[in-house]
Coordinates of C-alpha atoms and ligand atoms in Angstrom, one line a residue:
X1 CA -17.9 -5.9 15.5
X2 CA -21.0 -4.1 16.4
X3 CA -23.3 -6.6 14.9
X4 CA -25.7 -6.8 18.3
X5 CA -26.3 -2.9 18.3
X6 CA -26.2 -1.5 14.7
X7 CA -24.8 -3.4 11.1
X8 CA -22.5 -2.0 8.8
X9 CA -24.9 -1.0 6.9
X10 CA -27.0 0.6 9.2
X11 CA -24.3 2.6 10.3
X12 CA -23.6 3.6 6.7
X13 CA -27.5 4.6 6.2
X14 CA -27.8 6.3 9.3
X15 CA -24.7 8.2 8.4
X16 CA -25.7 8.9 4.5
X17 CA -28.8 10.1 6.2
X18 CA -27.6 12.5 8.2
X19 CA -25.9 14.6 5.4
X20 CA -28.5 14.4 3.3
X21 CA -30.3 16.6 5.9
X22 CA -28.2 19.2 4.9
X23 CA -26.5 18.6 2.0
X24 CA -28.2 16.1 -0.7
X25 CA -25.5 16.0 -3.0
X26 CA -22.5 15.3 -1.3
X27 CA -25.3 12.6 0.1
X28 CA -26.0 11.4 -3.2
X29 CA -22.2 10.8 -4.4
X30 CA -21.6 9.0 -1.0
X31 CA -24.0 6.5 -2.0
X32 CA -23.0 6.3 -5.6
X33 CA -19.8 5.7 -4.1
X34 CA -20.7 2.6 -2.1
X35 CA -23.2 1.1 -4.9
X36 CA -19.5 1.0 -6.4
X37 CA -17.3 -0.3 -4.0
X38 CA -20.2 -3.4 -3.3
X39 CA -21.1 -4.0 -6.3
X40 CA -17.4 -4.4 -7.9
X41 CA -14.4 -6.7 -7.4
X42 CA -11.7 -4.3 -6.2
X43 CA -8.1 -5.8 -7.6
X44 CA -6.2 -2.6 -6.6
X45 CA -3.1 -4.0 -4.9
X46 CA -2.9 -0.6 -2.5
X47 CA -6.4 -0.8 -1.4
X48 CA -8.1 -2.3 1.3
X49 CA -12.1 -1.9 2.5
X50 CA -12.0 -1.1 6.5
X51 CA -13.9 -2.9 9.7
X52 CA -16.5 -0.6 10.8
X53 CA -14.6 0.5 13.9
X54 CA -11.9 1.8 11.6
X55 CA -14.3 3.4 9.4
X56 CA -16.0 5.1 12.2
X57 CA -13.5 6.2 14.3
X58 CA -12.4 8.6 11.3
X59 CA -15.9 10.3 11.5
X60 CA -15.8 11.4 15.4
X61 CA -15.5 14.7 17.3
X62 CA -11.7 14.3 17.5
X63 CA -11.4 16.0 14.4
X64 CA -12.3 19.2 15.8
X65 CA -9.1 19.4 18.3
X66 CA -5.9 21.2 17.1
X67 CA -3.2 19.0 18.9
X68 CA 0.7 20.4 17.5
X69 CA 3.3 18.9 19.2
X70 CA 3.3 15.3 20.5
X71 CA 2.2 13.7 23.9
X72 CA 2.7 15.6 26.9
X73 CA 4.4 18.5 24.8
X74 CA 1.4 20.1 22.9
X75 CA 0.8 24.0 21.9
X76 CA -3.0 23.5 22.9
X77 CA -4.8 23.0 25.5
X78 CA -7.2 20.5 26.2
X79 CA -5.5 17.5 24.7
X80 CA -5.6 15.5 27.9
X81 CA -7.3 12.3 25.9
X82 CA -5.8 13.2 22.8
X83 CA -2.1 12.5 24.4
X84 CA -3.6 9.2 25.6
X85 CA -4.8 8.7 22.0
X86 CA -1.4 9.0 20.1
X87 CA 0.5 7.2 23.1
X88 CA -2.1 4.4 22.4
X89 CA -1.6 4.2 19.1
X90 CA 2.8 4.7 19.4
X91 CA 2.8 1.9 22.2
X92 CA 0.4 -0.5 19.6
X93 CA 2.6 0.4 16.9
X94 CA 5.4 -0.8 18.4
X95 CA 4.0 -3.7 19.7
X96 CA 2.9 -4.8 16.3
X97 CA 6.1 -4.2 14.3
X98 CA 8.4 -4.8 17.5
X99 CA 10.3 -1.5 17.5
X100 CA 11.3 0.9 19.6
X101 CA 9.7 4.0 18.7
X102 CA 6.7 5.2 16.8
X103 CA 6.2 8.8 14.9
X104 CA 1.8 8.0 13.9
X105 CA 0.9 11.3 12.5
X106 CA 2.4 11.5 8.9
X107 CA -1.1 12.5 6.8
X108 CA 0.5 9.7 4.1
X109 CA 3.1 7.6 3.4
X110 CA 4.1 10.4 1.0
X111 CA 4.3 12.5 4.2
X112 CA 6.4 9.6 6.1
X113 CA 9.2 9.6 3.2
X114 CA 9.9 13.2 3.1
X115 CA 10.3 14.1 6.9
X116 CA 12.6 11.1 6.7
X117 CA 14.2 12.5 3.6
X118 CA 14.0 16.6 5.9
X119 CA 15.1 15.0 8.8
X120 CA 18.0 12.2 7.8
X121 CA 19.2 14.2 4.5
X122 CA 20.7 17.6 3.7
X123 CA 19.3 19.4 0.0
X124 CA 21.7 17.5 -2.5
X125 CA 22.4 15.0 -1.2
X126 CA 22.5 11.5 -2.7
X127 CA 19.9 8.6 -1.7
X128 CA 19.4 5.2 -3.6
X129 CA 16.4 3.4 -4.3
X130 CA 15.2 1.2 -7.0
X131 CA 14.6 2.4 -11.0
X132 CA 10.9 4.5 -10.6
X133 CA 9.7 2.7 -13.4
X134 CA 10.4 -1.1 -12.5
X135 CA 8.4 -0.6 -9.2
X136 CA 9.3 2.2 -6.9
X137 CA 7.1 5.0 -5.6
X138 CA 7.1 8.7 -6.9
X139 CA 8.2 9.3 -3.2
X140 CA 11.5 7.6 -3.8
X141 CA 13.4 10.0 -6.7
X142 CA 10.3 10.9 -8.8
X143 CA 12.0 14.5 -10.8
X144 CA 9.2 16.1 -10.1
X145 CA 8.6 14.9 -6.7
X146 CA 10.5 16.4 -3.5
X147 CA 12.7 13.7 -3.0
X148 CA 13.9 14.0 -7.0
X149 CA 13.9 17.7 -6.6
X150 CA 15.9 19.0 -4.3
X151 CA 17.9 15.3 -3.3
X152 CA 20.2 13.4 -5.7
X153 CA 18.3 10.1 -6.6
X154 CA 20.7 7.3 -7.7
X155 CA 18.7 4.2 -9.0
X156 CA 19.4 0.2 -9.0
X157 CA 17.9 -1.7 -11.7
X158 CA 16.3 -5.2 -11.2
X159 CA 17.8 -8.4 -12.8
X160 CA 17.0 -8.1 -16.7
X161 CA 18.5 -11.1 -17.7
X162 CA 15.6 -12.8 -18.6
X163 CA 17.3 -16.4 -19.1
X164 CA 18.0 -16.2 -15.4
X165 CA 16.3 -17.5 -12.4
X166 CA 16.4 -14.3 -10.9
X167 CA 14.6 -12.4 -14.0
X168 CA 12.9 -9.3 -12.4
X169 CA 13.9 -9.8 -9.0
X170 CA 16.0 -7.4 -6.9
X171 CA 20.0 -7.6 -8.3
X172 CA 21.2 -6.9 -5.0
X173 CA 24.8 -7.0 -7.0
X174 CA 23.7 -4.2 -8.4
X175 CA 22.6 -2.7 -5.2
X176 CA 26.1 -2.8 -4.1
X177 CA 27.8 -1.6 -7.5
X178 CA 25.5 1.5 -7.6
X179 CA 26.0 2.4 -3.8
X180 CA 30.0 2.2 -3.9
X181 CA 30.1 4.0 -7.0
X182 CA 27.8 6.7 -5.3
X183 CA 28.5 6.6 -2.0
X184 CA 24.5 7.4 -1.0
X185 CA 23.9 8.7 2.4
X186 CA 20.7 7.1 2.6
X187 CA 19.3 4.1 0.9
X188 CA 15.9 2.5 0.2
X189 CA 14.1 -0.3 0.0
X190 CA 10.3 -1.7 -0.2
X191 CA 8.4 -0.7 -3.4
X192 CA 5.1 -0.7 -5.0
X193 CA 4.9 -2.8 -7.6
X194 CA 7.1 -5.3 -6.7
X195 CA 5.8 -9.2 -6.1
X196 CA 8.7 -11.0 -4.0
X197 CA 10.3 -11.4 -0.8
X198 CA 12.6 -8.3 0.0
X199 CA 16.1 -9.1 2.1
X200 CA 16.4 -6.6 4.2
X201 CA 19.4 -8.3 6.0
X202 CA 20.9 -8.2 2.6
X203 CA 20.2 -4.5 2.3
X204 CA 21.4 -3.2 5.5
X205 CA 24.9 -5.5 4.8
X206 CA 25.2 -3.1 1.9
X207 CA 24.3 0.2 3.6
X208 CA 27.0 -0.8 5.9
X209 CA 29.5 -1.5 3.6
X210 CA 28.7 2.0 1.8
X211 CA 28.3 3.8 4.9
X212 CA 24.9 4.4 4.4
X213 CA 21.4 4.7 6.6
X214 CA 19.0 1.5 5.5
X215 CA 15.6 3.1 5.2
X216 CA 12.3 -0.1 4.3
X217 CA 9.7 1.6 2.5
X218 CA 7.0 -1.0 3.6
X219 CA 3.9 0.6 2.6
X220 CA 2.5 -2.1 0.3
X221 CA 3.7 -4.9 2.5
X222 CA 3.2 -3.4 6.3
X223 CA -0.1 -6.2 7.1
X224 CA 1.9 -8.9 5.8
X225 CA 5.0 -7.9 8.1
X226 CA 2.4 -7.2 11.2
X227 CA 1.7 -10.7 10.9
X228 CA 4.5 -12.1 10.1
X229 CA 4.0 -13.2 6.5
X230 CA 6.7 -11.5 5.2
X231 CA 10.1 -11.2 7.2
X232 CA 10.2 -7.9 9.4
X233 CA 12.8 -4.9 8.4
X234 CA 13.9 -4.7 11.9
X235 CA 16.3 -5.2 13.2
X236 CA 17.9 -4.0 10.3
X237 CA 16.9 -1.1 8.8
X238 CA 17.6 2.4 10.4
X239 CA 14.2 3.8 9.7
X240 CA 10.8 2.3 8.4
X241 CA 7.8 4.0 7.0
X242 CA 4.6 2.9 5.7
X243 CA 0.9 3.8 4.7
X244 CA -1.6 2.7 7.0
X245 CA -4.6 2.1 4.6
X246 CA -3.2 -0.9 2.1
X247 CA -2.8 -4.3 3.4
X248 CA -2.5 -2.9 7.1
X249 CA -6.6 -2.2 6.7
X250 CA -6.4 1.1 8.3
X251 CA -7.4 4.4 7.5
X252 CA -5.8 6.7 5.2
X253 CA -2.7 7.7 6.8
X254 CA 1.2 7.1 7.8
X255 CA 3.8 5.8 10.3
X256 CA 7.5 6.0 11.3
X257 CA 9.3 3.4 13.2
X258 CA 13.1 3.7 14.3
X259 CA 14.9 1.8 17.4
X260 CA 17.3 4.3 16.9
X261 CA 16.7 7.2 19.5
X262 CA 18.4 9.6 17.8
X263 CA 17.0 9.0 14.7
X264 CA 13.8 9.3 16.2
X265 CA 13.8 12.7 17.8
X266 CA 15.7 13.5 14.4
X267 CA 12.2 12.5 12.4
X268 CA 10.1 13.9 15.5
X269 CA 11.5 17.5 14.7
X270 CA 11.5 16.6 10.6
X271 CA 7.7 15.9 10.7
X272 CA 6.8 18.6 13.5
X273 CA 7.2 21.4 12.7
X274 CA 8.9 20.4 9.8
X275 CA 6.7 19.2 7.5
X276 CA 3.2 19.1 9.1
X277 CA 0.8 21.2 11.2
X278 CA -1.6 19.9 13.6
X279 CA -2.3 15.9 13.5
X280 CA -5.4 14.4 12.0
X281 CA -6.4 13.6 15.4
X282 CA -9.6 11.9 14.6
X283 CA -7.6 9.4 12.3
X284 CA -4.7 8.7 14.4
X285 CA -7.8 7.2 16.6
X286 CA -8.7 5.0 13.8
X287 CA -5.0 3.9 13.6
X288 CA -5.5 2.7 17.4
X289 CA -8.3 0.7 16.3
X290 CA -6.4 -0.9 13.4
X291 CA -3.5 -1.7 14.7
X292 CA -5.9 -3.4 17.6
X293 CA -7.3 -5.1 15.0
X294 CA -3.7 -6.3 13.6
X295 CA -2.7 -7.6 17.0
X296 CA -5.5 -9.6 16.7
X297 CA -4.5 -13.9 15.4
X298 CA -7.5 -13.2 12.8
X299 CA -5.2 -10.6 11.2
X300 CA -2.6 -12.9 10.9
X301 CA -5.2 -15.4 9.0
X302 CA -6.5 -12.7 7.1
X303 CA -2.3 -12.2 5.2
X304 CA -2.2 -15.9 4.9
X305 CA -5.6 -15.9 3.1
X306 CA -4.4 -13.0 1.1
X307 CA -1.3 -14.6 0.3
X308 CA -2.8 -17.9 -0.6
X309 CA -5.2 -15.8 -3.0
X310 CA -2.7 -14.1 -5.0
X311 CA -1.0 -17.3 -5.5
X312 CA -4.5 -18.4 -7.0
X313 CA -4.8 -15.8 -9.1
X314 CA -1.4 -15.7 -10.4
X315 CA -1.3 -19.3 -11.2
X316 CA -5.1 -18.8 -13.3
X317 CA -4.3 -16.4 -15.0
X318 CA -0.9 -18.0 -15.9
X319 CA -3.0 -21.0 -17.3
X320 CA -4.8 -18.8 -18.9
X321 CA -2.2 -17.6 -21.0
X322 CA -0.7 -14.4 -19.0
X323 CA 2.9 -13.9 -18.0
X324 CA 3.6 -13.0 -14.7
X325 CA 6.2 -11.1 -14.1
X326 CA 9.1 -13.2 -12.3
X327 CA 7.1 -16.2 -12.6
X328 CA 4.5 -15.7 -9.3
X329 CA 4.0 -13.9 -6.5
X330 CA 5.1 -14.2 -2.4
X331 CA 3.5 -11.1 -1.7
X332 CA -0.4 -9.6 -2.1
X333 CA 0.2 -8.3 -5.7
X334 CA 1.6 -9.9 -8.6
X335 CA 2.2 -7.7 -12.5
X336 CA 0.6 -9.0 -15.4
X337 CA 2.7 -8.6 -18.7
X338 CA -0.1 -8.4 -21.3
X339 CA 1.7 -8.4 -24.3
X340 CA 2.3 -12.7 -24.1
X341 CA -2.0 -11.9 -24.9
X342 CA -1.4 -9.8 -27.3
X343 CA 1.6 -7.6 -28.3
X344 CA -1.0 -4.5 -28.9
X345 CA -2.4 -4.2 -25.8
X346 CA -1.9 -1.5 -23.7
X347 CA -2.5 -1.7 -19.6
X348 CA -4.5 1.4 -20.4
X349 CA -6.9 -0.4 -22.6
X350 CA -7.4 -3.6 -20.1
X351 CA -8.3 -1.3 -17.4
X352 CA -10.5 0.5 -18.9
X353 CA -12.1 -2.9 -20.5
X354 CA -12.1 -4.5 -17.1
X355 CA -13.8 -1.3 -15.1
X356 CA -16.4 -1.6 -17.7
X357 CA -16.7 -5.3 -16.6
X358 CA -16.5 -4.4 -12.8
X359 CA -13.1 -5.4 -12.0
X360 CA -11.2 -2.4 -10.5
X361 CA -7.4 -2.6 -11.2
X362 CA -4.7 -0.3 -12.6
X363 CA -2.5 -0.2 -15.4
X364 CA 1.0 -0.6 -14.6
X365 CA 3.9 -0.7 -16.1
X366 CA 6.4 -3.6 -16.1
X367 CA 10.6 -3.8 -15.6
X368 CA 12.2 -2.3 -18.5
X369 CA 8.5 -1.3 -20.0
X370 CA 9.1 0.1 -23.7
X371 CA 5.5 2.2 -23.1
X372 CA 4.8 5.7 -21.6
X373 CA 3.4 5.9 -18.1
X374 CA -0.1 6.7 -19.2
X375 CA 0.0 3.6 -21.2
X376 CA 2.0 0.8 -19.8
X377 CA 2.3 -3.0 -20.7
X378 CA 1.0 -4.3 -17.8
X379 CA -1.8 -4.2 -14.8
X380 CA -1.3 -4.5 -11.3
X381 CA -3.4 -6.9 -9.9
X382 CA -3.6 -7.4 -5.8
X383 CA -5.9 -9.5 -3.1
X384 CA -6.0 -7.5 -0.2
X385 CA -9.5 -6.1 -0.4
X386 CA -11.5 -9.2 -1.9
X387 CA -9.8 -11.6 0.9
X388 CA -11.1 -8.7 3.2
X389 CA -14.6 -9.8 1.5
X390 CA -14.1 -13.4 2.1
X391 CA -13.3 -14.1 -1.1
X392 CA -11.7 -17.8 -1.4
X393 CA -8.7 -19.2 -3.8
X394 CA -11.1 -20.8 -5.6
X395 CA -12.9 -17.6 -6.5
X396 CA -9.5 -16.8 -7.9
X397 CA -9.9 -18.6 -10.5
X398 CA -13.1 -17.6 -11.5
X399 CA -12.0 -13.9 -11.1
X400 CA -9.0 -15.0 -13.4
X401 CA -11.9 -16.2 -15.7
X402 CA -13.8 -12.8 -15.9
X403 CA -10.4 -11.2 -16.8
X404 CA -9.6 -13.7 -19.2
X405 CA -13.1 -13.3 -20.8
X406 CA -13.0 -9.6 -20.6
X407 CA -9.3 -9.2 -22.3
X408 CA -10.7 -12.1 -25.1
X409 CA -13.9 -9.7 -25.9
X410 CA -11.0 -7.1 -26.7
X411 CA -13.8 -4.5 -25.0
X412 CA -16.4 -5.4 -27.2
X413 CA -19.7 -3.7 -25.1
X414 CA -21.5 -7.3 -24.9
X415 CA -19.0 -9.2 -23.0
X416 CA -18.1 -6.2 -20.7
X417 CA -21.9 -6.0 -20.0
X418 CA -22.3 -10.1 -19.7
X419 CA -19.3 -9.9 -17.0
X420 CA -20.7 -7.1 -15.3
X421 CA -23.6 -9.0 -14.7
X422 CA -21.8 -12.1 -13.4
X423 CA -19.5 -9.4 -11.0
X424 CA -22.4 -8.1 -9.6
X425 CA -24.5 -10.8 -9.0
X426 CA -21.5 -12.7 -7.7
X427 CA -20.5 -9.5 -5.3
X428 CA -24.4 -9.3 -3.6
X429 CA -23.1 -12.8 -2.0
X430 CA -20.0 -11.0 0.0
X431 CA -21.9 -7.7 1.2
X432 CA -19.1 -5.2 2.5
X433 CA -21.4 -4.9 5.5
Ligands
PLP501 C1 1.6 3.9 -1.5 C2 3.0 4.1 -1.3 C3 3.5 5.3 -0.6 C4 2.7 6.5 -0.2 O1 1.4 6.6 -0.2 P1 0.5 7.8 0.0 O2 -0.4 7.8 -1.2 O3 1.3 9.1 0.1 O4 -0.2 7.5 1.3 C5 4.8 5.3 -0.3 N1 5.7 4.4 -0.7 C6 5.3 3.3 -1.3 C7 6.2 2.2 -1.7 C8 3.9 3.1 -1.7 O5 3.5 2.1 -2.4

């Protein structure tokens, strides 16, 4: 950190400061904007708030320089530093998942999935992955999406049994029944709503039965696999993607991994000129800095902590009368089913209700969820960003207290306004910087 030359904040000022020289109202919403983010508790499980560095390494003159094509192979000139740039950020990719090559310029994790889906798949074909609606990503089958377009999405439900010990966890008997019944060239695991360990051993035992690629879709879970809180998906999937901006704390962005050299100059082609233009040069610099950061033994404190914290949470609010789906959480993110509170309550209502109160989350729905989308019975609750803040498991249960609270006022204006109150004063004692 910078603290010796410039704070956070100062940096932030300096930087609000110098658009509202030209432009006052793009100024103004940037500070509304981070009045928000400080003065709130942000429970979104995908989001994250990044170190300085990361921050401003995304605001620098590399944004200005078209650089199509990869290292040592671009259609520009002038990209001496930029190939030393991506390199940088391939060889710390590696390093910090412990694979053999790196693709760092998806725009997304969106991005990621389909030049794995254009490079891996032919239109029509068949691809597994787990039912949309009991934690998957619109990436993975979504009708409307790409993938559930023009590819043939076959789906695996979850355990619904719910006498069992393995109640809404992954049936990975089911895995198998659906992938030798469909025969699925590719299929996919890692989700975003989903709270437990995943087995990717388990998977790729399956793919190989069904002759199938294993692809690990580990954008929710890629800080907790950089520092080895949750088991890695190598050796054993074929093909890994993640987002760089949720628990891995880096900018907005995504990332290919393979060992598989094939593969990889298969995805290489896939992304460019497949799928994307020129790289976003200037954030690919900010993914060096964050993977720096996740090499780092802090970063491996920093998933404990958030681990620890949603274990907190989960059991508070669980005390507190809220089921949990599957009982807990291993992971940063754990699904509330609200309707143990009250069968009428909609994930819809408690978000806005909590919002109101100053506690960010998002409505969610939970496995086999009898609601629409836009309603939901649940809320997705995660710790990444408030551990970021330094907030403790023993906050955790005074967060679980606010919700609590919140939910019991059933919106009511006064106790969203009295929590509010408590949020913010409480969030002036862990600045964001
Ligand atoms: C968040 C997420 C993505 C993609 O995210 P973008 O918004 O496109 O960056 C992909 N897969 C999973 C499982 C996710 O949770």
């Amino acid at each position: 950190m910078a603290q010796d030359i410039h704070s956070h904040d100062e940096v932030a000022d300096a930087v609000s400061e110098l658009i509202r020289r030209t432009d006052p109202a793009a100024a103004d919403l940037l500070d509304a904007e981070r009045a928000r983010q400080q003065s709130t508790l942000e429970l979104i499980a995908s989001e994250n708030h990044v170190s300085p560095a990361v921050m401003h390494a995304m605001g620098t003159c590399l944004t200005n320089k078209y650089a199509e094509g990869y290292p040592g192979a671009r259609y520009y000139g002038g990209c001496e530093f930029h190939d030393k740039v991506e390199t940088l950020a391939q060889e710390r990719a590696k390093q910090l998942f412990g694979c053999g090559f790196a693709n760092v310029q998806p725009h997304s994790g969106a991005q990621a999935n389909a030049s794995v889906f254009l490079g891996l798949l032919s239109p029509g074909d068949t691809f597994a992955s787990l039912v949309l609606a009991d934690g998957g990503h619109l990436s993975h089958g979504l009708k409307v999406n790409m993938s559930g377009k023009w590819f043939n999405p076959v789906h695996y439900p979850l355990h619904y049994d719910a006498n069992s010990p393995e109640f809404e966890r992954i049936d990975y008997d089911a895995v198998r029944r659906v992938c030798l019944e469909h025969k699925p060239k590719l299929l996919m695991c890692g989700y975003s709503a989903y709270p437990r360990v995943i087995d990717f051993a388990k998977f790729r035992q399956i793919a190989d039965e069904c002759g199938a690629l294993l692809m690990a879709d580990i954008a929710h879970i890629a800080g907790l696999v950089a520092a080895g809180e949750h088991p890695s998906p190598f050796p054993h999937a074929h093909v890994v993607t993640t987002t760089t901006h949720k628990t891995l704390r880096g900018p907005r962005g995504g990332l290919i991994m393979t060992s598989d050299e094939e593969i990889s100059k298969k995805i290489n082609r896939a992304l460019f000129p497949g799928m994307q233009g020129g790289p976003l040069m200037h954030v690919i610099l900010s993914k060096v800095v964050a993977f720096g950061e996740a090499l780092k033994p802090e970063f491996k404190q920093y998933a404990k902590q958030v681990i620890a914290n949603a274990k907190s949470l989960a059991k508070a609010l669980t005390e507190r009368g809220f089921r949990i789906t599957t009982g807990g959480t291993d992971n940063h993110l754990m699904l509330v089913d609200l309707r143990t509170r009250d069968a009428e309550l909609t994930g819809a209502d408690a978000e806005q209700w909590l919002e109101r109160a100053g506690i960010i989350t998002n409505k969610n729905g939970v496995p086999q969820d009898p609601r629409p989308p836009k309603q939901t019975s649940g809320l997705r609750l995660g710790t990444p960003a408030v551990t970021t803040r330094g907030l403790s498991v023993d906050d955790m249960t005074r967060v679980a207290d606010w919700i609590d609270m919140t939910i019991e006022g059933g919106g009511d204006a006064g106790v969203c306004a009295q929590v509010r109150g408590e949020v913010e004063q409480f969030c002036e004692r862990y600045p964001l910087g």
